[in-house]
Amino acid sequence: NAGVTQTPKFQVLKTGQSMTLQCAQDMNHEYMSWYRQDPGMGLRLIHYSVGAGITDQGEVPNGYNVSRSTTEDFPLRLLSAAPSQTSVYFCASSYGLRVADTQYFGPGTRLTVL
Amino acid sequence: LAKTTQPISMDSYEGQEVNITCSHNNIATNDYITWYQQFPSQGPRFIIQGYKTKVTNEVASLFIPADRKSSTLSLPRVSLSDTAVYYCLVGGYGSSNTGKLIFGQGTTLQVKP
């Protein structure tokens, strides 16, 4: 299986543009999440989902929307891109939503907002 | 969740054993200690998890003393390809951890030739 896949790998946006980062997993995991990672910092949780139709906010949710219509897909939408959203975005999935459950991460999307 | 403290950075040379210690003074009875590894331009990946004493796999060993207030990730005979950021997470399977997986800054290990 492919694990967690993310598209695109790189993206450049202008301020005010919107876009969707795609994330898919083929491991039948219930829990999926989005993180952003800024230079020299750890990962910060944006949004997460505990199953199809259920989402919740993480540590830094402002400026982002998510939905979970299927178990496999968890897209992240930037509503109106801002330079402060320049970052690397990682999607992750796991069987459970607890710290001890192993998280499987995608390869990341590097986003630049001009 | 238990707060963790680990060094920001470490340097080593190829062939040496590297030990990265994580402090977690307020670890709860049901908490596990989990380590992730993140290579440059990649997402983190799970490397090892333990509850007490010692755990070993093909990548690393994890040493946990009896009081469980700290843990040490041991990488034997590192190579240049072990250059990465290593994250220590502490938490369990209890519902109180729901959706709160937080990665800190981790320890940046630089392996030199």
PDB file of C-alpha atoms in Angstrom:
ATOM      1  CA  ASN A   1       0.000   0.000   0.000  1.00  0.00           C
ATOM      2  CA  ALA A   2       1.021   3.631  -0.519  1.00  0.00           C
ATOM      3  CA  GLY A   3       0.531   4.751   3.093  1.00  0.00           C
ATOM      4  CA  VAL A   4      -0.162   8.486   3.391  1.00  0.00           C
ATOM      5  CA  THR A   5       0.089  10.507   0.199  1.00  0.00           C
ATOM      6  CA  GLN A   6       0.005  14.271  -0.195  1.00  0.00           C
ATOM      7  CA  THR A   7      -0.346  16.498  -3.241  1.00  0.00           C
ATOM      8  CA  PRO A   8       1.091  18.772  -4.400  1.00  0.00           C
ATOM      9  CA  LYS A   9       4.688  18.513  -3.163  1.00  0.00           C
ATOM     10  CA  PHE A  10       5.327  22.206  -3.781  1.00  0.00           C
ATOM     11  CA  GLN A  11       3.005  25.163  -4.261  1.00  0.00           C
ATOM     12  CA  VAL A  12       3.435  28.910  -4.645  1.00  0.00           C
ATOM     13  CA  LEU A  13       0.441  31.165  -4.029  1.00  0.00           C
ATOM     14  CA  LYS A  14      -0.195  34.870  -4.069  1.00  0.00           C
ATOM     15  CA  THR A  15      -1.704  36.561  -1.060  1.00  0.00           C
ATOM     16  CA  GLY A  16      -5.467  36.167  -1.094  1.00  0.00           C
ATOM     17  CA  GLN A  17      -5.579  33.071  -3.273  1.00  0.00           C
ATOM     18  CA  SER A  18      -7.260  29.924  -2.045  1.00  0.00           C
ATOM     19  CA  MET A  19      -6.227  26.325  -2.546  1.00  0.00           C
ATOM     20  CA  THR A  20      -6.697  22.815  -1.252  1.00  0.00           C
ATOM     21  CA  LEU A  21      -3.942  20.520  -0.054  1.00  0.00           C
ATOM     22  CA  GLN A  22      -4.848  16.912  -0.655  1.00  0.00           C
ATOM     23  CA  CYS A  23      -4.189  14.032   1.733  1.00  0.00           C
ATOM     24  CA  ALA A  24      -5.141  10.405   1.293  1.00  0.00           C
ATOM     25  CA  GLN A  25      -4.391   7.192   3.198  1.00  0.00           C
ATOM     26  CA  ASP A  26      -5.034   3.561   2.289  1.00  0.00           C
ATOM     27  CA  MET A  27      -4.597   2.002   5.734  1.00  0.00           C
ATOM     28  CA  ASN A  28      -8.239   2.355   6.809  1.00  0.00           C
ATOM     29  CA  HIS A  29      -7.224   4.632   9.673  1.00  0.00           C
ATOM     30  CA  GLU A  30      -9.970   6.474  11.513  1.00  0.00           C
ATOM     31  CA  TYR A  31      -7.788   9.291  12.779  1.00  0.00           C
ATOM     32  CA  MET A  32      -6.241  11.867  10.428  1.00  0.00           C
ATOM     33  CA  SER A  33      -4.597  15.196  11.159  1.00  0.00           C
ATOM     34  CA  TRP A  34      -2.861  18.158   9.595  1.00  0.00           C
ATOM     35  CA  TYR A  35       0.272  19.802  10.944  1.00  0.00           C
ATOM     36  CA  ARG A  36       2.374  22.734   9.873  1.00  0.00           C
ATOM     37  CA  GLN A  37       6.079  22.977  10.487  1.00  0.00           C
ATOM     38  CA  ASP A  38       7.916  26.281  10.373  1.00  0.00           C
ATOM     39  CA  PRO A  39      11.717  26.556  10.217  1.00  0.00           C
ATOM     40  CA  GLY A  40      13.366  25.546  13.487  1.00  0.00           C
ATOM     41  CA  MET A  41      10.091  24.628  15.099  1.00  0.00           C
ATOM     42  CA  GLY A  42       8.250  21.467  15.892  1.00  0.00           C
ATOM     43  CA  LEU A  43       4.986  20.421  14.330  1.00  0.00           C
ATOM     44  CA  ARG A  44       1.845  22.301  15.271  1.00  0.00           C
ATOM     45  CA  LEU A  45      -1.549  20.666  14.963  1.00  0.00           C
ATOM     46  CA  ILE A  46      -3.999  22.538  12.676  1.00  0.00           C
ATOM     47  CA  HIS A  47      -7.063  20.305  12.485  1.00  0.00           C
ATOM     48  CA  TYR A  48      -7.818  16.681  13.060  1.00  0.00           C
ATOM     49  CA  SER A  49     -10.562  14.170  12.367  1.00  0.00           C
ATOM     50  CA  VAL A  50     -11.629  11.132  14.370  1.00  0.00           C
ATOM     51  CA  GLY A  51     -13.635   9.642  11.537  1.00  0.00           C
ATOM     52  CA  ALA A  52     -15.712  10.423   8.457  1.00  0.00           C
ATOM     53  CA  GLY A  53     -17.896  13.466   9.097  1.00  0.00           C
ATOM     54  CA  ILE A  54     -16.121  14.447  12.332  1.00  0.00           C
ATOM     55  CA  THR A  55     -13.468  17.156  12.559  1.00  0.00           C
ATOM     56  CA  ASP A  56     -12.081  19.369  15.290  1.00  0.00           C
ATOM     57  CA  GLN A  57      -9.617  22.200  15.731  1.00  0.00           C
ATOM     58  CA  GLY A  58      -6.053  21.812  16.834  1.00  0.00           C
ATOM     59  CA  GLU A  59      -3.559  24.346  18.110  1.00  0.00           C
ATOM     60  CA  VAL A  60      -3.467  26.701  15.072  1.00  0.00           C
ATOM     61  CA  PRO A  61      -6.743  26.384  13.109  1.00  0.00           C
ATOM     62  CA  ASN A  62      -7.279  29.982  11.954  1.00  0.00           C
ATOM     63  CA  GLY A  63      -7.257  30.444   8.181  1.00  0.00           C
ATOM     64  CA  TYR A  64      -7.809  26.758   7.446  1.00  0.00           C
ATOM     65  CA  ASN A  65     -10.840  24.569   6.799  1.00  0.00           C
ATOM     66  CA  VAL A  66     -11.135  20.808   6.695  1.00  0.00           C
ATOM     67  CA  SER A  67     -13.778  18.226   5.924  1.00  0.00           C
ATOM     68  CA  ARG A  68     -13.825  14.430   6.071  1.00  0.00           C
ATOM     69  CA  SER A  69     -16.349  12.936   3.689  1.00  0.00           C
ATOM     70  CA  THR A  70     -14.567   9.574   3.406  1.00  0.00           C
ATOM     71  CA  THR A  71     -12.250   7.555   5.625  1.00  0.00           C
ATOM     72  CA  GLU A  72      -9.472   7.826   3.022  1.00  0.00           C
ATOM     73  CA  ASP A  73      -9.362  11.567   2.312  1.00  0.00           C
ATOM     74  CA  PHE A  74      -8.770  14.604   4.490  1.00  0.00           C
ATOM     75  CA  PRO A  75      -8.224  17.793   2.432  1.00  0.00           C
ATOM     76  CA  LEU A  76      -6.986  21.032   3.971  1.00  0.00           C
ATOM     77  CA  ARG A  77      -8.314  24.263   2.503  1.00  0.00           C
ATOM     78  CA  LEU A  78      -6.630  27.625   2.728  1.00  0.00           C
ATOM     79  CA  LEU A  79      -9.393  30.173   2.429  1.00  0.00           C
ATOM     80  CA  SER A  80      -7.363  33.316   1.667  1.00  0.00           C
ATOM     81  CA  ALA A  81      -3.646  32.666   1.704  1.00  0.00           C
ATOM     82  CA  ALA A  82      -1.379  34.919   3.750  1.00  0.00           C
ATOM     83  CA  PRO A  83       2.439  35.090   3.910  1.00  0.00           C
ATOM     84  CA  SER A  84       2.212  33.804   7.499  1.00  0.00           C
ATOM     85  CA  GLN A  85       0.934  30.517   6.081  1.00  0.00           C
ATOM     86  CA  THR A  86       4.221  29.874   4.305  1.00  0.00           C
ATOM     87  CA  SER A  87       5.235  26.550   5.809  1.00  0.00           C
ATOM     88  CA  VAL A  88       5.606  22.839   5.256  1.00  0.00           C
ATOM     89  CA  TYR A  89       2.347  20.970   5.771  1.00  0.00           C
ATOM     90  CA  PHE A  90       2.192  17.361   6.900  1.00  0.00           C
ATOM     91  CA  CYS A  91      -0.779  15.069   6.953  1.00  0.00           C
ATOM     92  CA  ALA A  92      -0.825  12.101   9.317  1.00  0.00           C
ATOM     93  CA  SER A  93      -3.067   9.156  10.057  1.00  0.00           C
ATOM     94  CA  SER A  94      -3.303   6.502  12.742  1.00  0.00           C
ATOM     95  CA  TYR A  95      -5.590   3.798  14.110  1.00  0.00           C
ATOM     96  CA  GLY A  96      -6.326   5.872  17.178  1.00  0.00           C
ATOM     97  CA  LEU A  97      -6.168   9.427  18.401  1.00  0.00           C
ATOM     98  CA  ARG A  98      -4.035   8.937  21.465  1.00  0.00           C
ATOM     99  CA  VAL A  99      -0.438   9.909  21.976  1.00  0.00           C
ATOM    100  CA  ALA A 100       0.677   6.290  22.174  1.00  0.00           C
ATOM    101  CA  ASP A 101      -0.893   5.374  18.818  1.00  0.00           C
ATOM    102  CA  THR A 102       1.673   5.331  16.018  1.00  0.00           C
ATOM    103  CA  GLN A 103       1.240   8.239  13.613  1.00  0.00           C
ATOM    104  CA  TYR A 104       2.014   7.720   9.916  1.00  0.00           C
ATOM    105  CA  PHE A 105       3.055  10.908   8.163  1.00  0.00           C
ATOM    106  CA  GLY A 106       2.926  11.893   4.523  1.00  0.00           C
ATOM    107  CA  PRO A 107       5.896  13.390   2.652  1.00  0.00           C
ATOM    108  CA  GLY A 108       4.700  16.970   3.122  1.00  0.00           C
ATOM    109  CA  THR A 109       3.661  19.929   0.960  1.00  0.00           C
ATOM    110  CA  ARG A 110       5.974  22.919   0.880  1.00  0.00           C
ATOM    111  CA  LEU A 111       3.828  26.050   0.503  1.00  0.00           C
ATOM    112  CA  THR A 112       5.087  29.550  -0.213  1.00  0.00           C
ATOM    113  CA  VAL A 113       2.732  32.519  -0.088  1.00  0.00           C
ATOM    114  CA  LEU A 114       4.020  35.675  -1.740  1.00  0.00           C
TER     115      LEU A 114
ATOM    116  CA  LEU B   1      -0.010  15.395  28.737  1.00  0.00           C
ATOM    117  CA  ALA B   2       3.368  15.003  30.392  1.00  0.00           C
ATOM    118  CA  LYS B   3       5.766  17.827  29.534  1.00  0.00           C
ATOM    119  CA  THR B   4       9.011  16.661  27.988  1.00  0.00           C
ATOM    120  CA  THR B   5      12.439  18.276  27.887  1.00  0.00           C
ATOM    121  CA  GLN B   6      15.200  17.197  25.526  1.00  0.00           C
ATOM    122  CA  PRO B   7      18.356  18.879  24.234  1.00  0.00           C
ATOM    123  CA  ILE B   8      17.862  21.165  21.261  1.00  0.00           C
ATOM    124  CA  SER B   9      20.876  19.798  19.394  1.00  0.00           C
ATOM    125  CA  MET B  10      23.665  17.232  19.534  1.00  0.00           C
ATOM    126  CA  ASP B  11      26.716  16.528  17.410  1.00  0.00           C
ATOM    127  CA  SER B  12      28.344  13.167  16.861  1.00  0.00           C
ATOM    128  CA  TYR B  13      30.752  11.411  14.546  1.00  0.00           C
ATOM    129  CA  GLU B  14      30.205   8.409  12.358  1.00  0.00           C
ATOM    130  CA  GLY B  15      30.576   5.115  14.181  1.00  0.00           C
ATOM    131  CA  GLN B  16      29.846   6.535  17.632  1.00  0.00           C
ATOM    132  CA  GLU B  17      26.944   5.596  19.861  1.00  0.00           C
ATOM    133  CA  VAL B  18      24.535   8.465  20.459  1.00  0.00           C
ATOM    134  CA  ASN B  19      22.327   8.774  23.512  1.00  0.00           C
ATOM    135  CA  ILE B  20      19.526  11.341  23.585  1.00  0.00           C
ATOM    136  CA  THR B  21      17.851  11.834  26.931  1.00  0.00           C
ATOM    137  CA  CYS B  22      14.309  13.061  27.429  1.00  0.00           C
ATOM    138  CA  SER B  23      13.050  14.266  30.812  1.00  0.00           C
ATOM    139  CA  HIS B  24       9.407  13.745  31.709  1.00  0.00           C
ATOM    140  CA  ASN B  25       9.060  14.317  35.440  1.00  0.00           C
ATOM    141  CA  ASN B  26       5.250  14.268  35.526  1.00  0.00           C
ATOM    142  CA  ILE B  27       4.755  11.081  33.524  1.00  0.00           C
ATOM    143  CA  ALA B  28       1.517   9.323  34.416  1.00  0.00           C
ATOM    144  CA  THR B  29       1.136   5.684  35.326  1.00  0.00           C
ATOM    145  CA  ASN B  30      -0.482   4.792  32.004  1.00  0.00           C
ATOM    146  CA  ASP B  31       1.857   6.841  29.808  1.00  0.00           C
ATOM    147  CA  TYR B  32       4.151   5.362  27.191  1.00  0.00           C
ATOM    148  CA  ILE B  33       7.291   6.976  25.794  1.00  0.00           C
ATOM    149  CA  THR B  34       7.414   7.225  22.036  1.00  0.00           C
ATOM    150  CA  TRP B  35      10.218   8.476  19.796  1.00  0.00           C
ATOM    151  CA  TYR B  36       9.926   9.737  16.246  1.00  0.00           C
ATOM    152  CA  GLN B  37      12.638  10.520  13.722  1.00  0.00           C
ATOM    153  CA  GLN B  38      12.371  13.203  11.052  1.00  0.00           C
ATOM    154  CA  PHE B  39      14.807  13.399   8.166  1.00  0.00           C
ATOM    155  CA  PRO B  40      15.184  16.700   6.297  1.00  0.00           C
ATOM    156  CA  SER B  41      12.291  17.333   3.903  1.00  0.00           C
ATOM    157  CA  GLN B  42      10.321  14.327   5.173  1.00  0.00           C
ATOM    158  CA  GLY B  43       7.544  13.704   7.652  1.00  0.00           C
ATOM    159  CA  PRO B  44       8.344  12.183  11.052  1.00  0.00           C
ATOM    160  CA  ARG B  45       8.361   8.409  11.362  1.00  0.00           C
ATOM    161  CA  PHE B  46       7.888   6.229  14.428  1.00  0.00           C
ATOM    162  CA  ILE B  47      11.076   4.542  15.598  1.00  0.00           C
ATOM    163  CA  ILE B  48      10.463   3.089  19.057  1.00  0.00           C
ATOM    164  CA  GLN B  49       8.069   2.996  21.990  1.00  0.00           C
ATOM    165  CA  GLY B  50       8.422   1.704  25.526  1.00  0.00           C
ATOM    166  CA  TYR B  51       6.809   1.638  28.953  1.00  0.00           C
ATOM    167  CA  LYS B  52       9.591   0.498  31.258  1.00  0.00           C
ATOM    168  CA  THR B  53      13.081  -1.050  31.348  1.00  0.00           C
ATOM    169  CA  LYS B  54      14.535  -1.572  27.885  1.00  0.00           C
ATOM    170  CA  VAL B  55      13.164  -1.922  24.391  1.00  0.00           C
ATOM    171  CA  THR B  56      15.282  -2.694  21.347  1.00  0.00           C
ATOM    172  CA  ASN B  57      14.509  -2.881  17.664  1.00  0.00           C
ATOM    173  CA  GLU B  58      16.490  -2.795  14.435  1.00  0.00           C
ATOM    174  CA  VAL B  59      16.816   1.002  14.576  1.00  0.00           C
ATOM    175  CA  ALA B  60      17.396   1.930  18.223  1.00  0.00           C
ATOM    176  CA  SER B  61      17.189   1.048  21.891  1.00  0.00           C
ATOM    177  CA  LEU B  62      15.128   2.803  24.501  1.00  0.00           C
ATOM    178  CA  PHE B  63      16.209   2.757  28.132  1.00  0.00           C
ATOM    179  CA  ILE B  64      13.705   3.687  30.827  1.00  0.00           C
ATOM    180  CA  PRO B  65      14.753   3.745  34.498  1.00  0.00           C
ATOM    181  CA  ALA B  66      12.524   2.418  37.252  1.00  0.00           C
ATOM    182  CA  ASP B  67      11.122   5.850  38.192  1.00  0.00           C
ATOM    183  CA  ARG B  68      10.274   6.527  34.507  1.00  0.00           C
ATOM    184  CA  LYS B  69      10.993  10.249  34.925  1.00  0.00           C
ATOM    185  CA  SER B  70      13.394  10.181  32.010  1.00  0.00           C
ATOM    186  CA  SER B  71      14.248   7.976  29.048  1.00  0.00           C
ATOM    187  CA  THR B  72      17.234   7.588  26.759  1.00  0.00           C
ATOM    188  CA  LEU B  73      17.136   6.852  23.068  1.00  0.00           C
ATOM    189  CA  SER B  74      20.308   5.061  22.025  1.00  0.00           C
ATOM    190  CA  LEU B  75      21.478   4.913  18.423  1.00  0.00           C
ATOM    191  CA  PRO B  76      24.355   2.465  17.978  1.00  0.00           C
ATOM    192  CA  ARG B  77      27.189   3.300  15.590  1.00  0.00           C
ATOM    193  CA  VAL B  78      25.552   6.237  13.856  1.00  0.00           C
ATOM    194  CA  SER B  79      26.148   7.059  10.217  1.00  0.00           C
ATOM    195  CA  LEU B  80      25.668  10.266   8.251  1.00  0.00           C
ATOM    196  CA  SER B  81      22.181   9.065   7.344  1.00  0.00           C
ATOM    197  CA  ASP B  82      21.131   9.248  11.005  1.00  0.00           C
ATOM    198  CA  THR B  83      21.289  13.046  10.820  1.00  0.00           C
ATOM    199  CA  ALA B  84      17.734  13.983  11.718  1.00  0.00           C
ATOM    200  CA  VAL B  85      15.476  15.537  14.325  1.00  0.00           C
ATOM    201  CA  TYR B  86      14.380  13.181  17.104  1.00  0.00           C
ATOM    202  CA  TYR B  87      11.157  13.820  19.007  1.00  0.00           C
ATOM    203  CA  CYS B  88      10.222  12.401  22.399  1.00  0.00           C
ATOM    204  CA  LEU B  89       6.508  12.142  23.171  1.00  0.00           C
ATOM    205  CA  VAL B  90       4.928  10.944  26.377  1.00  0.00           C
ATOM    206  CA  GLY B  91       1.307   9.901  26.634  1.00  0.00           C
ATOM    207  CA  GLY B  92      -0.897   6.908  26.876  1.00  0.00           C
ATOM    208  CA  TYR B  93      -3.965   5.240  25.560  1.00  0.00           C
ATOM    209  CA  GLY B  94      -6.329   7.146  27.802  1.00  0.00           C
ATOM    210  CA  SER B  95      -9.058   9.332  26.447  1.00  0.00           C
ATOM    211  CA  SER B  96      -7.518  12.444  27.968  1.00  0.00           C
ATOM    212  CA  ASN B  97      -4.950  12.477  25.165  1.00  0.00           C
ATOM    213  CA  THR B  98      -7.589  12.724  22.487  1.00  0.00           C
ATOM    214  CA  GLY B  99      -6.430  14.808  19.544  1.00  0.00           C
ATOM    215  CA  LYS B 100      -3.696  16.456  21.540  1.00  0.00           C
ATOM    216  CA  LEU B 101      -0.568  14.948  20.014  1.00  0.00           C
ATOM    217  CA  ILE B 102       1.959  17.749  20.321  1.00  0.00           C
ATOM    218  CA  PHE B 103       5.456  17.633  18.899  1.00  0.00           C
ATOM    219  CA  GLY B 104       7.993  19.978  20.462  1.00  0.00           C
ATOM    220  CA  GLN B 105      11.213  21.184  18.867  1.00  0.00           C
ATOM    221  CA  GLY B 106      12.911  17.821  19.208  1.00  0.00           C
ATOM    222  CA  THR B 107      16.647  17.170  19.242  1.00  0.00           C
ATOM    223  CA  THR B 108      18.565  17.900  16.058  1.00  0.00           C
ATOM    224  CA  LEU B 109      21.303  15.306  15.699  1.00  0.00           C
ATOM    225  CA  GLN B 110      24.123  16.200  13.335  1.00  0.00           C
ATOM    226  CA  VAL B 111      26.417  13.309  12.456  1.00  0.00           C
ATOM    227  CA  LYS B 112      29.782  14.355  11.079  1.00  0.00           C
ATOM    228  CA  PRO B 113      32.219  12.285   9.000  1.00  0.00           C
TER     229      PRO B 113
END
